Coordinates of C-alpha atoms and ligand atoms in Angstrom, one line a residue:
Chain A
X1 CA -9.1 31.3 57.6
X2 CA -11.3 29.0 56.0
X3 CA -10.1 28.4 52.0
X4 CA -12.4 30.9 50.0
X5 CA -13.1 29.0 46.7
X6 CA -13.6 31.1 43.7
X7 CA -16.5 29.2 42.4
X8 CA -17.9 26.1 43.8
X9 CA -15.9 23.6 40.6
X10 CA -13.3 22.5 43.7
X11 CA -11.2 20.4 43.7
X12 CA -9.4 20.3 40.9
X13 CA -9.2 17.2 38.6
X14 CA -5.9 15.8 36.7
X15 CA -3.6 18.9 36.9
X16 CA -0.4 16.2 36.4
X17 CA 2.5 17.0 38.0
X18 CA 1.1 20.2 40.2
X19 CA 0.9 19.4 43.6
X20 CA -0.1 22.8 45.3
X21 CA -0.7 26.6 45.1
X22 CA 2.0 28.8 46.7
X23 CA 1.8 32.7 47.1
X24 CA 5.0 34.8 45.8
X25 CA 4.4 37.3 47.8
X26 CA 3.9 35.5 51.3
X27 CA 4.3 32.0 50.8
X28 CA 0.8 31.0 52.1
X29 CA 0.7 27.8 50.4
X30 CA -3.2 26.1 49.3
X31 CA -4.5 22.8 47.6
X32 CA -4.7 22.7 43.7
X33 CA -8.5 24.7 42.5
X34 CA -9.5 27.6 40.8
X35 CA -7.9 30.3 42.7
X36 CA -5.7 33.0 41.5
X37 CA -4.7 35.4 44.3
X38 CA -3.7 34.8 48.2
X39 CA -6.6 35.1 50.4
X40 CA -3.8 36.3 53.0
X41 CA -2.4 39.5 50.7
X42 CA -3.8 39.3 47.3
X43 CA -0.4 37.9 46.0
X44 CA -0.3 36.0 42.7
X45 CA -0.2 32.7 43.4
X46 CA 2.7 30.1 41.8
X47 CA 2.2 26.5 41.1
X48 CA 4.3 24.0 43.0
X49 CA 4.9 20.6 41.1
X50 CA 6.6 17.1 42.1
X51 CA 8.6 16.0 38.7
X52 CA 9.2 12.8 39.8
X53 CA 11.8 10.9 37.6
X54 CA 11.2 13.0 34.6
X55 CA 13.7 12.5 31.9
X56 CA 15.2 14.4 28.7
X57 CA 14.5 11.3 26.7
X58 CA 10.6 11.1 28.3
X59 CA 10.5 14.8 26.8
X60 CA 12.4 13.7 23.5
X61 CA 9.8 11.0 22.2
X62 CA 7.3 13.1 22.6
X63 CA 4.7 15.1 20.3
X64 CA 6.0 17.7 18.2
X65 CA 4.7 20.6 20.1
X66 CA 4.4 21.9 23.9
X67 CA 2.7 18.8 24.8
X68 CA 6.7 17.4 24.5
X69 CA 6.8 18.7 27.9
X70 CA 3.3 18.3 29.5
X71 CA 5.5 16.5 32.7
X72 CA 6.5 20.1 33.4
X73 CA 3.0 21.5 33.6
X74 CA 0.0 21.2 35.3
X75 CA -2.0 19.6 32.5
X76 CA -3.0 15.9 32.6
X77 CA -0.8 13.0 30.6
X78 CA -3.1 12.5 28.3
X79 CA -3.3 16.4 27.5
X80 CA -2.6 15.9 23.7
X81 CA -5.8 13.5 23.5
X82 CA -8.6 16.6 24.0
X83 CA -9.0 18.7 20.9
X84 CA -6.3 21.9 21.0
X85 CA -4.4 23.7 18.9
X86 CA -0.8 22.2 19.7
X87 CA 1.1 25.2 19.7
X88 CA 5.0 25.6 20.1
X89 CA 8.1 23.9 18.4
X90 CA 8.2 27.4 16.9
X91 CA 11.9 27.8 14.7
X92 CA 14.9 28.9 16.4
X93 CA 16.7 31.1 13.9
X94 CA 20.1 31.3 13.5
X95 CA 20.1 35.3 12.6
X96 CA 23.9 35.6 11.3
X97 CA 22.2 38.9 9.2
X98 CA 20.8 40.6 11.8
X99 CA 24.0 39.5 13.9
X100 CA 26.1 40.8 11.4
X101 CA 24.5 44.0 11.3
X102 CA 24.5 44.7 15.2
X103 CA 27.9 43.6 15.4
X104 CA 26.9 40.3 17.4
X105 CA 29.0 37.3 17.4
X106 CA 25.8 34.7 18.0
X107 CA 22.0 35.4 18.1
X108 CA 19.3 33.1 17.6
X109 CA 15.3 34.5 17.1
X110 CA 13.0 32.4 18.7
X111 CA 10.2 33.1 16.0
X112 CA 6.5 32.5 17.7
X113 CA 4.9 33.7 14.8
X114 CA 4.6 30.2 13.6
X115 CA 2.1 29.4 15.7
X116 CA -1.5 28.4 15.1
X117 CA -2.5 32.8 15.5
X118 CA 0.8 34.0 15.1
X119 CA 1.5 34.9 18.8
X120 CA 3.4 33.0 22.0
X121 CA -0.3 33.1 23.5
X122 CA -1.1 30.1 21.9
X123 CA 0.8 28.6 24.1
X124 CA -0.5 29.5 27.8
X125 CA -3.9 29.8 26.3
X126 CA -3.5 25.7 25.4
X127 CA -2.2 25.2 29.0
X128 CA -5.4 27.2 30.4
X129 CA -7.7 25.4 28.5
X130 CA -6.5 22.1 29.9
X131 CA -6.6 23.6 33.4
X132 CA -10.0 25.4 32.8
X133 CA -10.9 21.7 31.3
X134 CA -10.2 19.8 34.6
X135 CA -11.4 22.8 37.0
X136 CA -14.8 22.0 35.2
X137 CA -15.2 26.3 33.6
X138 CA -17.5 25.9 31.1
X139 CA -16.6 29.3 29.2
X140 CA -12.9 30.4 27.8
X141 CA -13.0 34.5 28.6
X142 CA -10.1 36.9 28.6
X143 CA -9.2 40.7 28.2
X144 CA -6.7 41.2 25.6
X145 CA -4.5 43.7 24.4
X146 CA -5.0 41.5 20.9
X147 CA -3.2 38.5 20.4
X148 CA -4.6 36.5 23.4
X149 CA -8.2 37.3 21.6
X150 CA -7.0 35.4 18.9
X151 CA -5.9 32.9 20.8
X152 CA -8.8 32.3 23.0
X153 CA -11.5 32.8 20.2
X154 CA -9.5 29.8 18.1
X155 CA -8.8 27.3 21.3
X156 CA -12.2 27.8 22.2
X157 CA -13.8 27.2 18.6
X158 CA -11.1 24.0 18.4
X159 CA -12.1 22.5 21.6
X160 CA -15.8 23.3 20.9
X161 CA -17.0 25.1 23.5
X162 CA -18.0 29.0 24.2
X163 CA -15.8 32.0 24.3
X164 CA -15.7 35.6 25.7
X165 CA -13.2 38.2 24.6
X166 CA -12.8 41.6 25.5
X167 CA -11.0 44.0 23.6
X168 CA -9.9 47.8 23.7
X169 CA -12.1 48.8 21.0
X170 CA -8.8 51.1 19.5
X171 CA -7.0 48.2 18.7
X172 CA -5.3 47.3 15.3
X173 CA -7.8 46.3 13.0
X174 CA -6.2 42.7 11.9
X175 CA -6.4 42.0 15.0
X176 CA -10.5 42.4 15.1
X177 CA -10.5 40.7 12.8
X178 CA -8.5 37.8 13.4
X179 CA -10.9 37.0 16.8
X180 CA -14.1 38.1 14.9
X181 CA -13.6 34.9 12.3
X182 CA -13.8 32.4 15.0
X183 CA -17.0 33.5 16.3
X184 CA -18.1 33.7 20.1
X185 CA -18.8 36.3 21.7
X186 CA -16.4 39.3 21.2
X187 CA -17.0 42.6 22.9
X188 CA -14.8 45.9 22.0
X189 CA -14.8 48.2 24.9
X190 CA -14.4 51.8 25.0
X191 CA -11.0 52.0 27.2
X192 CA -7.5 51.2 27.2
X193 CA -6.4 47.6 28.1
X194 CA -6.0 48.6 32.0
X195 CA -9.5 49.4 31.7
X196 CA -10.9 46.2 29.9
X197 CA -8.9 44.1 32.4
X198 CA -10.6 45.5 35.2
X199 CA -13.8 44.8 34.1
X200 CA -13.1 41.7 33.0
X201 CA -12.0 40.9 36.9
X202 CA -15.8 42.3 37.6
X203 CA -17.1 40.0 35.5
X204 CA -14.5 37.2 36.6
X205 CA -16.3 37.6 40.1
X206 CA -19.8 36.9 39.0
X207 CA -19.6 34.4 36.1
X208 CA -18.9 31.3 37.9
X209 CA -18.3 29.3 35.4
X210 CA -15.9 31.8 33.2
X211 CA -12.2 30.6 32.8
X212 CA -10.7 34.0 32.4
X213 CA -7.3 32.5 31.5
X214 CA -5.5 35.4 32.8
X215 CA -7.1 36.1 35.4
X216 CA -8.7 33.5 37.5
X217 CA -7.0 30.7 35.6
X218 CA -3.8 32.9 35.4
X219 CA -1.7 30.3 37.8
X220 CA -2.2 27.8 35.2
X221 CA -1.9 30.2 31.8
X222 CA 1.2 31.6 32.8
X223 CA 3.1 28.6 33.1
X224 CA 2.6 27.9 29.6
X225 CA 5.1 30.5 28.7
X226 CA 7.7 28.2 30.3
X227 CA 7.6 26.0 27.0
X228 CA 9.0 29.1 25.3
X229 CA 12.2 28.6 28.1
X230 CA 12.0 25.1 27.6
X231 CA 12.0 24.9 23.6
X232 CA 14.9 27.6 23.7
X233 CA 17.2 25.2 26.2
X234 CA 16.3 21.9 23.8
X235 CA 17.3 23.6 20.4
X236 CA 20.2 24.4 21.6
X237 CA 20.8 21.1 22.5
X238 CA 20.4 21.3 25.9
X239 CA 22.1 24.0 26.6
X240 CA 20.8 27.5 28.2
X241 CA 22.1 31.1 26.0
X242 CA 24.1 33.7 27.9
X243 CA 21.9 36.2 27.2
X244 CA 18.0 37.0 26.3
X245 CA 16.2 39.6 24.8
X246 CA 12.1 39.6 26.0
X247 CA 9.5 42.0 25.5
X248 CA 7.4 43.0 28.2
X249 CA 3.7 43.9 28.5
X250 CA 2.4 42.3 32.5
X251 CA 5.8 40.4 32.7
X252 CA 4.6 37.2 32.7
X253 CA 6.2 35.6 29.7
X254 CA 9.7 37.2 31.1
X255 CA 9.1 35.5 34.5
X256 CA 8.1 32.3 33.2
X257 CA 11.2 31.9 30.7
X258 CA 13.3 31.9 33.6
X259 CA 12.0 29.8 36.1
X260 CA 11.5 27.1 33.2
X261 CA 16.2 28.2 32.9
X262 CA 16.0 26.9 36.8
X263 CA 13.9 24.3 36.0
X264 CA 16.0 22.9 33.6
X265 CA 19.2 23.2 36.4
X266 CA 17.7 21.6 39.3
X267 CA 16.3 18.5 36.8
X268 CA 20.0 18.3 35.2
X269 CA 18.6 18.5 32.0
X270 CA 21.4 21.9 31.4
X271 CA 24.3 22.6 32.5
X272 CA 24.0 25.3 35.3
X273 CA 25.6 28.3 34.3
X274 CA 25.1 32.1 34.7
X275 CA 22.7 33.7 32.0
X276 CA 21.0 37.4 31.6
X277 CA 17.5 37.9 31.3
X278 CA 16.7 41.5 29.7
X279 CA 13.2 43.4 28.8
X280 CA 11.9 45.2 26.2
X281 CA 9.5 47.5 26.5
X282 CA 8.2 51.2 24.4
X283 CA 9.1 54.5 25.4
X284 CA 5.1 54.9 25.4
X285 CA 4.3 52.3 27.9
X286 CA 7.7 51.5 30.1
X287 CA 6.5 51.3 33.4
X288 CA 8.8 48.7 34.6
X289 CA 11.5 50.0 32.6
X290 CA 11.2 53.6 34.6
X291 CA 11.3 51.2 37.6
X292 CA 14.4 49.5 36.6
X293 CA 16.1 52.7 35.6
X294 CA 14.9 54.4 38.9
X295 CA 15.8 51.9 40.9
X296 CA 12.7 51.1 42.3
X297 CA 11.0 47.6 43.5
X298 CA 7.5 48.5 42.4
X299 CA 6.1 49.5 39.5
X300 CA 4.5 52.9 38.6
X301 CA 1.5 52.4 36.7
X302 CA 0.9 54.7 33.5
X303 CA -1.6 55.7 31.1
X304 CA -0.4 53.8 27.5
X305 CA 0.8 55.8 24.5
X306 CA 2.5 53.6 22.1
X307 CA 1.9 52.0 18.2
X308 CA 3.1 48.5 20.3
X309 CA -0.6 47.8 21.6
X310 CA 0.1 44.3 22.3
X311 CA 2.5 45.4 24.8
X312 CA 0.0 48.5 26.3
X313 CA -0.2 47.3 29.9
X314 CA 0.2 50.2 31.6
X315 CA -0.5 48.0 34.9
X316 CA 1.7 45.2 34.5
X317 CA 1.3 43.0 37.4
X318 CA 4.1 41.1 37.2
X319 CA 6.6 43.7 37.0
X320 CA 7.7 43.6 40.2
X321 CA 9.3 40.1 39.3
X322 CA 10.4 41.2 36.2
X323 CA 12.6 43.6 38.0
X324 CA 13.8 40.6 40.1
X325 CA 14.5 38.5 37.5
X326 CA 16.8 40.9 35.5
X327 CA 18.8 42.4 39.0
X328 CA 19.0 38.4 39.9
X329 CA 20.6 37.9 36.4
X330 CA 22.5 41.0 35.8
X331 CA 20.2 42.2 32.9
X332 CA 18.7 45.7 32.4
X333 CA 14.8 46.4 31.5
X334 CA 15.4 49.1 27.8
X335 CA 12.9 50.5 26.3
X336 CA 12.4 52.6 22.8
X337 CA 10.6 55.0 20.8
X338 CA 7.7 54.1 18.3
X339 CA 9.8 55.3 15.4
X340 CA 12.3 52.6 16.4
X341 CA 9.7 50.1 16.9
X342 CA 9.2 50.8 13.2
X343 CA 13.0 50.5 12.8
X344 CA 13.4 47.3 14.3
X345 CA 10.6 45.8 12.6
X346 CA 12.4 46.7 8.8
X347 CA 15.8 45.8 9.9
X348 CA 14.2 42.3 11.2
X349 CA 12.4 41.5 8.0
X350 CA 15.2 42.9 6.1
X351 CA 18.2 40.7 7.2
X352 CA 16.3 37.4 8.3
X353 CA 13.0 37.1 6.4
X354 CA 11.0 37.4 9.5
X355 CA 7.9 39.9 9.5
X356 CA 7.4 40.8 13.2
X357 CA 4.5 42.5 15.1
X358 CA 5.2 45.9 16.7
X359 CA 5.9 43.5 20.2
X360 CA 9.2 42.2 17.9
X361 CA 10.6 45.5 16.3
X362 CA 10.3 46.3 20.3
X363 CA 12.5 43.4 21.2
X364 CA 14.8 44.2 18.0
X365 CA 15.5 47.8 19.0
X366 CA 16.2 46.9 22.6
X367 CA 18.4 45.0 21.7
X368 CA 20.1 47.6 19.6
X369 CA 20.1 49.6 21.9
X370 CA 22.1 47.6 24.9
X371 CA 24.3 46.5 22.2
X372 CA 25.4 50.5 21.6
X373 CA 25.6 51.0 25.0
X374 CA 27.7 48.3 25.7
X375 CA 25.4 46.5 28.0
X376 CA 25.1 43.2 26.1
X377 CA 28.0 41.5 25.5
X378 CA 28.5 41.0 21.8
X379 CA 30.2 38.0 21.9
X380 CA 27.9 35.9 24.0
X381 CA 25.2 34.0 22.6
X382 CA 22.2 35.7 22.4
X383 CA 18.7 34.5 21.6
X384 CA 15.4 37.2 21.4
X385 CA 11.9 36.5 21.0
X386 CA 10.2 37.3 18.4
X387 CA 6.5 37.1 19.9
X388 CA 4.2 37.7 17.2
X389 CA 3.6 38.4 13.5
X390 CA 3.6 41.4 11.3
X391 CA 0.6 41.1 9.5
X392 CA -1.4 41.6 12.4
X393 CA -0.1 45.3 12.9
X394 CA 0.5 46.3 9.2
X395 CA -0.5 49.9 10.1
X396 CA 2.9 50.1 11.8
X397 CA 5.0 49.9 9.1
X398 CA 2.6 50.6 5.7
X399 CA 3.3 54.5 5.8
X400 CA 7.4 53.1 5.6
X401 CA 7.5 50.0 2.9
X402 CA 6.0 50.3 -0.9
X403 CA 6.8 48.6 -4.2
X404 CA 9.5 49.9 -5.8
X405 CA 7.8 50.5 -8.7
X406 CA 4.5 50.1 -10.6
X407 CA 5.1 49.5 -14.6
X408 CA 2.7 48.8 -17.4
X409 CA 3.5 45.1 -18.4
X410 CA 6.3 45.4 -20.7
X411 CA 10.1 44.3 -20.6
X412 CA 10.3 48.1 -22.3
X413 CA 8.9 49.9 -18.5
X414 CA 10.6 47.6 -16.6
X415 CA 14.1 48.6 -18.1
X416 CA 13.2 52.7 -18.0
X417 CA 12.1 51.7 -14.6
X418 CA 16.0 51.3 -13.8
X419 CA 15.3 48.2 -11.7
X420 CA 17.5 46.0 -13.3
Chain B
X1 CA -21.6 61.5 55.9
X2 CA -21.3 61.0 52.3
X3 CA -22.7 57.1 51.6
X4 CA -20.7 55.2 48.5
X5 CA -20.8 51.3 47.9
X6 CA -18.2 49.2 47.6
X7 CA -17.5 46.2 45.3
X8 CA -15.7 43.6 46.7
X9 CA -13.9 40.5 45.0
X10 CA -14.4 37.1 45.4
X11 CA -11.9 36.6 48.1
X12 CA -12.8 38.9 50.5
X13 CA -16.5 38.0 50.5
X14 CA -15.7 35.6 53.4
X15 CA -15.7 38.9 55.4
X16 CA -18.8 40.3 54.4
X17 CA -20.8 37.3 54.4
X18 CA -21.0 36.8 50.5
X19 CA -21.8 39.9 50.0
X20 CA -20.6 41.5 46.6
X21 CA -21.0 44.8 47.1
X22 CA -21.8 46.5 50.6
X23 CA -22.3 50.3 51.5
X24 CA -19.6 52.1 53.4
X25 CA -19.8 55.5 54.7
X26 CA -16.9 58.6 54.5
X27 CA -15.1 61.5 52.7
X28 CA -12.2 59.8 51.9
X29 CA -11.1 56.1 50.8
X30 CA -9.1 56.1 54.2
X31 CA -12.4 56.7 55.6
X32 CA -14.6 54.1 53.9
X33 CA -11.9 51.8 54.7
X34 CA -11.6 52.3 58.9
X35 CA -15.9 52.0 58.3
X36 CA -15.5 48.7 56.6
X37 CA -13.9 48.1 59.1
X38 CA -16.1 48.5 61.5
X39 CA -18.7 46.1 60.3
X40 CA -16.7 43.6 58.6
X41 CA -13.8 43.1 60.9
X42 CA -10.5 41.8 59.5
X43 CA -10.9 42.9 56.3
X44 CA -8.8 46.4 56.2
X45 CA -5.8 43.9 57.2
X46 CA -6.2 42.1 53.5
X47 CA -6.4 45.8 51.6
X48 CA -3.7 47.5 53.5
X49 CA -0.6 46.2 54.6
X50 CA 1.5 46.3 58.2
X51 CA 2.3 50.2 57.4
X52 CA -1.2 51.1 56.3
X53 CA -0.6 51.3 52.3
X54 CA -2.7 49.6 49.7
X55 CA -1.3 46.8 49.6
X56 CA 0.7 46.2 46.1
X57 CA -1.3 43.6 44.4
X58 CA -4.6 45.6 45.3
X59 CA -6.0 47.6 42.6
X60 CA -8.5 49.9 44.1
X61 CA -10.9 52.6 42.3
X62 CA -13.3 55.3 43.2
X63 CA -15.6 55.7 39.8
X64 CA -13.3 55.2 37.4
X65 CA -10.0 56.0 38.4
X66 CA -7.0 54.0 40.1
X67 CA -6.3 55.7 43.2
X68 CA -2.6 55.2 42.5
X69 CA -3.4 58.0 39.6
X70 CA -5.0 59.9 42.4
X71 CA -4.4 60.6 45.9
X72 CA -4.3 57.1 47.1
X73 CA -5.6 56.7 50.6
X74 CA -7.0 60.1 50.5
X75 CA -8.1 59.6 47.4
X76 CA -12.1 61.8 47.9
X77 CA -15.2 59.4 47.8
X78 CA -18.4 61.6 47.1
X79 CA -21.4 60.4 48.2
X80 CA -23.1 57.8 45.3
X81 CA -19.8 57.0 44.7
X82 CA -18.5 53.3 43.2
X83 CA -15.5 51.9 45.1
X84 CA -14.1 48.6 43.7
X85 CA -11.4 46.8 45.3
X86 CA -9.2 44.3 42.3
X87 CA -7.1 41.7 43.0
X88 CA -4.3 43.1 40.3
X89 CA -3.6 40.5 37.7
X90 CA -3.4 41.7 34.2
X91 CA -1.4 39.8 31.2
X92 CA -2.9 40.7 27.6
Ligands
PLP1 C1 3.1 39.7 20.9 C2 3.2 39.8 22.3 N1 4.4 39.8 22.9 C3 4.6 40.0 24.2 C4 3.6 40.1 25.1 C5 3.9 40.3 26.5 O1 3.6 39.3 27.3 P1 3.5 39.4 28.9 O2 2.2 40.1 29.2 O3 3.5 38.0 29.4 O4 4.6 40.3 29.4 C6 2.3 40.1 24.6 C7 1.2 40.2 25.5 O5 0.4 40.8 25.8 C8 2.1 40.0 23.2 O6 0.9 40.0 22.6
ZN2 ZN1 0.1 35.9 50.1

C-alpha cells in the first residue's frame, strides 16, 4: 500500500539521529514524517535511530538540560539554538528519611517538579516541539489530563507560536489556571480525559497543520521521557538502580524509561545488569494494574474515579507494554486508594521536603505497598519518580495539613499556645 | 436497513478515496462493517484482525460510547447513528 501521509508537510526535516518509523505491533517499518499509527494495524509506531559513535563524554560537555542528550533523540544538533524551555537535569534525591521510614536500605527520588511547569511533560513536550518544528505543524495542540496543558501552553508561548489545549473541564483548578496564564487557545470540555482525547484525534484528522504532541506527533513526544531514564543512569554515575518505582496514566513514560536502561547497555555507557521496572497506578483508575494482577496481555479500559487526575486515563494505550516491561523485568503493576494517595503525599513532604502532586503520593504509596508485601527488595537500590508538584493539586491534601496554631502577636499567645 | 455514517481517520481514507466520513448501512457494528466492506474493499482487514475482533489499537464508537463498554461487534447501530473509528493513542 501506498504510504498514507497524515498531512501533506512530508518528508521530514533534521530529526538527527532517527532514521525510520517501525510498528510495535507488526514491525511494518516507514520513512521518518508525521505519522503516528501503522497503516497495516493501527499499531503505535517506534522510532528507529543510528547512534553512530556517540560517547558518554559527547553527552558530558553538553548543556545543562535534556538537550545533554539530543544524540539520543530525534531532534536536530542544533536543537538548543531554537527558543524552548530546556527542561530536565531535575535533582536526584538521596531520600535516607523516607528510606528510613519504609525500612529501605537505598532510594533515590527523581524530583520532576523542578522543571519549567512542575511536571516530567516538559520534557517530551520540548522533544515534540522540535519534531513538530522540522515536520513544518504550525500549531502545538494536545488533550491533557493537566500537566501537559501546562506544558504545551508555555513551549508554545516560548517558542512563539499558537497553541491548542484541551482539558476535562473537572480538572483541579491550579491546573486551569496554570495553562490559562500563557494564553492560546484553551478549551475545557465537558467529559473525562478518555473523552477529550478522542476528540482531540477528530480534530487531529482535520487540522492539518495541528501538532497534537500526543497524538500525531506522539512517536516523537514519547521519546522525550527517555531523558528521565537517561538523567537517572548519569547521576548515578553511570550506573542503572536495581529497582524503579513509576506512576502510570497511558504508560508511556514507564516504557520510555526502559528502553532509554537498554539504550544505555547496547551503547556501553552502563554496565548491563538485571533491574525491575514497577507501576503505580489508583485504585480509581488501575486498568493495567487489574491486567497485571489478572494476568492478562491487554488492557480493560474503565471509566476513571480517582483525586489522581493527572493519572485518569482510563484508556491507556500503552498498557499493553507496560505489562511487558514489568513481566520482562520481574516487576509488578500496584495500585492504591485515594486516601493513600493523600498518605503518600504527607509522608513525602514530611521526611524529604518534597511537595508532590497526587501522580507522586501514587508512586509513594506503591511503593509502600510492595515494600509490606515483600515484593521490593529493601536492600536494593531504589529510585521513584516523583512526576509533578503539589501545588498544582492542593485540594488533595488541604482538608489534611493546617497551621498549628493561629496567635495574636505576642511572645505571651505563643507560649499558652504550648508550641514551644 | 437502518442508515448511520461513519467517521473514518486519516489512515484509512486511502480506502475510501479521501473520504472522511462515508455512510454505511446495518443493525449492528458487525453489520456496518461487512457493508464497508462491500464498497471500500480491504478496509475491514485494518479494523479487525485475523480472528475477526477489533483490533487492539482500534478505538471504535457508536454515539458516544466505546464499544469495548458495550457489546463490541454487536454493539446496535440505530439508524442516524455516528460511528467513529480511532486509532488509540492517548498519554495526558
Ligand atoms: C504528573 C504525571 N505523572 C505521570 C503521568 C503519566 O504519564 P504516562 O501517560 O506517560 O503514563 C502523567 C501524565 O499524564 C502526569 O501528569
Ligand atoms: Zn503494524
Amino acid at each position: 500500500m501506498a504510504p498514507t501521509p497524515v498531512n501533506d508537510l512530508t518528508p521530514a526535516g533534521n530529526l538527527g539521529p532517527a532514521t525510520a518509523l517501525v510498528c510495535r505491533e507488526c514491525g511494518h517499518r516507514r520513512e521518518l514524517g508525521a505519522f503516528y499509527a501503522c497503516e497495516e494495524c493501527f499499531g503505535p509506531l517506534e522510532i528507529e535511530y543510528d547512534f553512530g559513535g556517540l560517547t558518554r563524554a559527547d553527552i558530558e560537555s553538553g548543556p545543562a538540560n535534556i538537550w545533554r542528550y539530543r544524540g539520543l533523540l530525534p531532534v536536530p544538533a542544533n536543537v538548543a539554538d531554537t527558543p524552548n524551555t530546556e527542561p530536565g537535569l531535575t535533582r536526584l534525591v538521596r531520600a535516607d528519611n523516607l528510606a528510613e521510614a519504609l525500612g529501605l536500605q537505598r532510594l533515590w527520588v527523581k524530583d520532576d517538579s523542578g522543571n519549567p511547569t512542575h511536571s516530567f511533560k516538559d520534557r517530551v513536550v520540548a522533544v515534540a516541539l522540535a519534531a513538530a518544528r522540522e515536520l513544518g505543524f504550525k500549531v502545538l495542540a494536545c488533550p491533557s489530563t493537566g500537566n501537559l496543558a501546562n506544558a504545551v501552553a508555555a513551549a508554545a508561548a516560548r517558542a512563539g507560536i499558537r497553541s491548542a489545549v484541551f482539558v476535562p473541564s473537572n480538572l483541579e483548578q491550579q491546573k486551569i489556571i496554570t495553562t490559562a496564564v500563557y494564553g492560546g487557545t484553551f478549551v475545557t470540555v465537558d467529559g473525562n480525559y478518555d473523552d477529550v482525547n478522542r476528540l482531540a484525534s477528530e480534530i487531529a484528522g482535520e487540522q492539518e497543520d495541528w501538532a497534537f504532541v500526543n497524538v500525531n506527533v506522539r512517536p516523537y513526544y514519547a521519546e522525550g521521557s527517555k531523558t528521565l531514564g537517561y538523567e537517572i543512569a548519569e547521576q548515578l554515575g553511570w550506573r542503572l538502580p536495581d529497582q524503579i518505582v513509576v506512576p502510570v496514566a497511558s504508560g508511556s513514560q514507564l516504557t520510555k524509561i526502559d528502553k532509554a536502561f537498554q539504550e544505555l547497555i547496547k551503547l556501553g555507557f552502563v554496565e548491563d545488569k538485571p533491574y525491575r521496572v514497577f507501576g503505580a497506578q489508583a485504585e480509581g483508575c488501575g486498568p493495567v494494574s487489574a491486567a497485571f494482577k489478572a494476568g492478562h496481555d491487554v488492557v480493560r479500559p474503565v471509566k476513571p474515579d480517582t483525586i489522581a487526575k493527572s493519572l485518569a486515563i482510563g484508556n491507556p494505550a500503552d498498557g499493553p507494554y507496560v505489562l511487558d516491561v514489568v513481566r520482562r523485568t520481574g516487576g509488578a503493576v500496584e495500585d492504591v486508594t485515594d486516601a493513600q494517595v493523600v498518605d503518600g503525599i504527607r509522608l513525602l513532604a514530611r521526611t524529604e521536603g518534597i511537595f508532590g502532586e497526587t501522580a507522586g503520593g501514587v508512586t509513594v504509596s506503591v511503593l509502600k505497598k510492595l515494600i509490606d508485601d515483600g515484593r521490593l527488595d529493601p536492600s536494593a537500590e531504589t529510585v521513584i519518580i516523583n512526576s509533578g508538584d503539589g501545588l498544582k493539586t492542593l485540594d488533595a491534601v488541604s482538608p489534611v495539613v493546617a497551621p498549628s496554631a493561629n496567635i495574636a502577636p505576642s511572645l505571651a499567645a505563643f507560649r499558652a499556645a504550648g508550641l514551644a | 436497513m437502518s442508515t448511520v455514517s461513519v467517521r473514518i481517520p486519516t489512515i484509512l481514507r486511502t480506502y475510501t478515496g479521501g473520504e472522511s466520513e462515508v455512510k454505511a448501512e446495518g443493525a449492528t457494528l458487525r453489520a456496518v462493517i461487512a457493508d464497508l466492506e462491500a464498497s471500500h474493499t480491504g478496509i475491514a482487514a485494518r479494523i479487525l484482525d485475523d480472528n475477526g475482533k477489533i483490533r487492539r489499537f482500534v478505538n471504535v464508537y457508536v454515539g458516544d460510547e466505546d464499544v469495548r463498554f458495550a457489546d463490541g461487534l454487536d454493539t446496535a447501530t440505530p439508524a442516524g447513528a455516528q460511528v467513529s473509528i480511532i486509532p488509540a493513542v492517548a498519554g495526558g
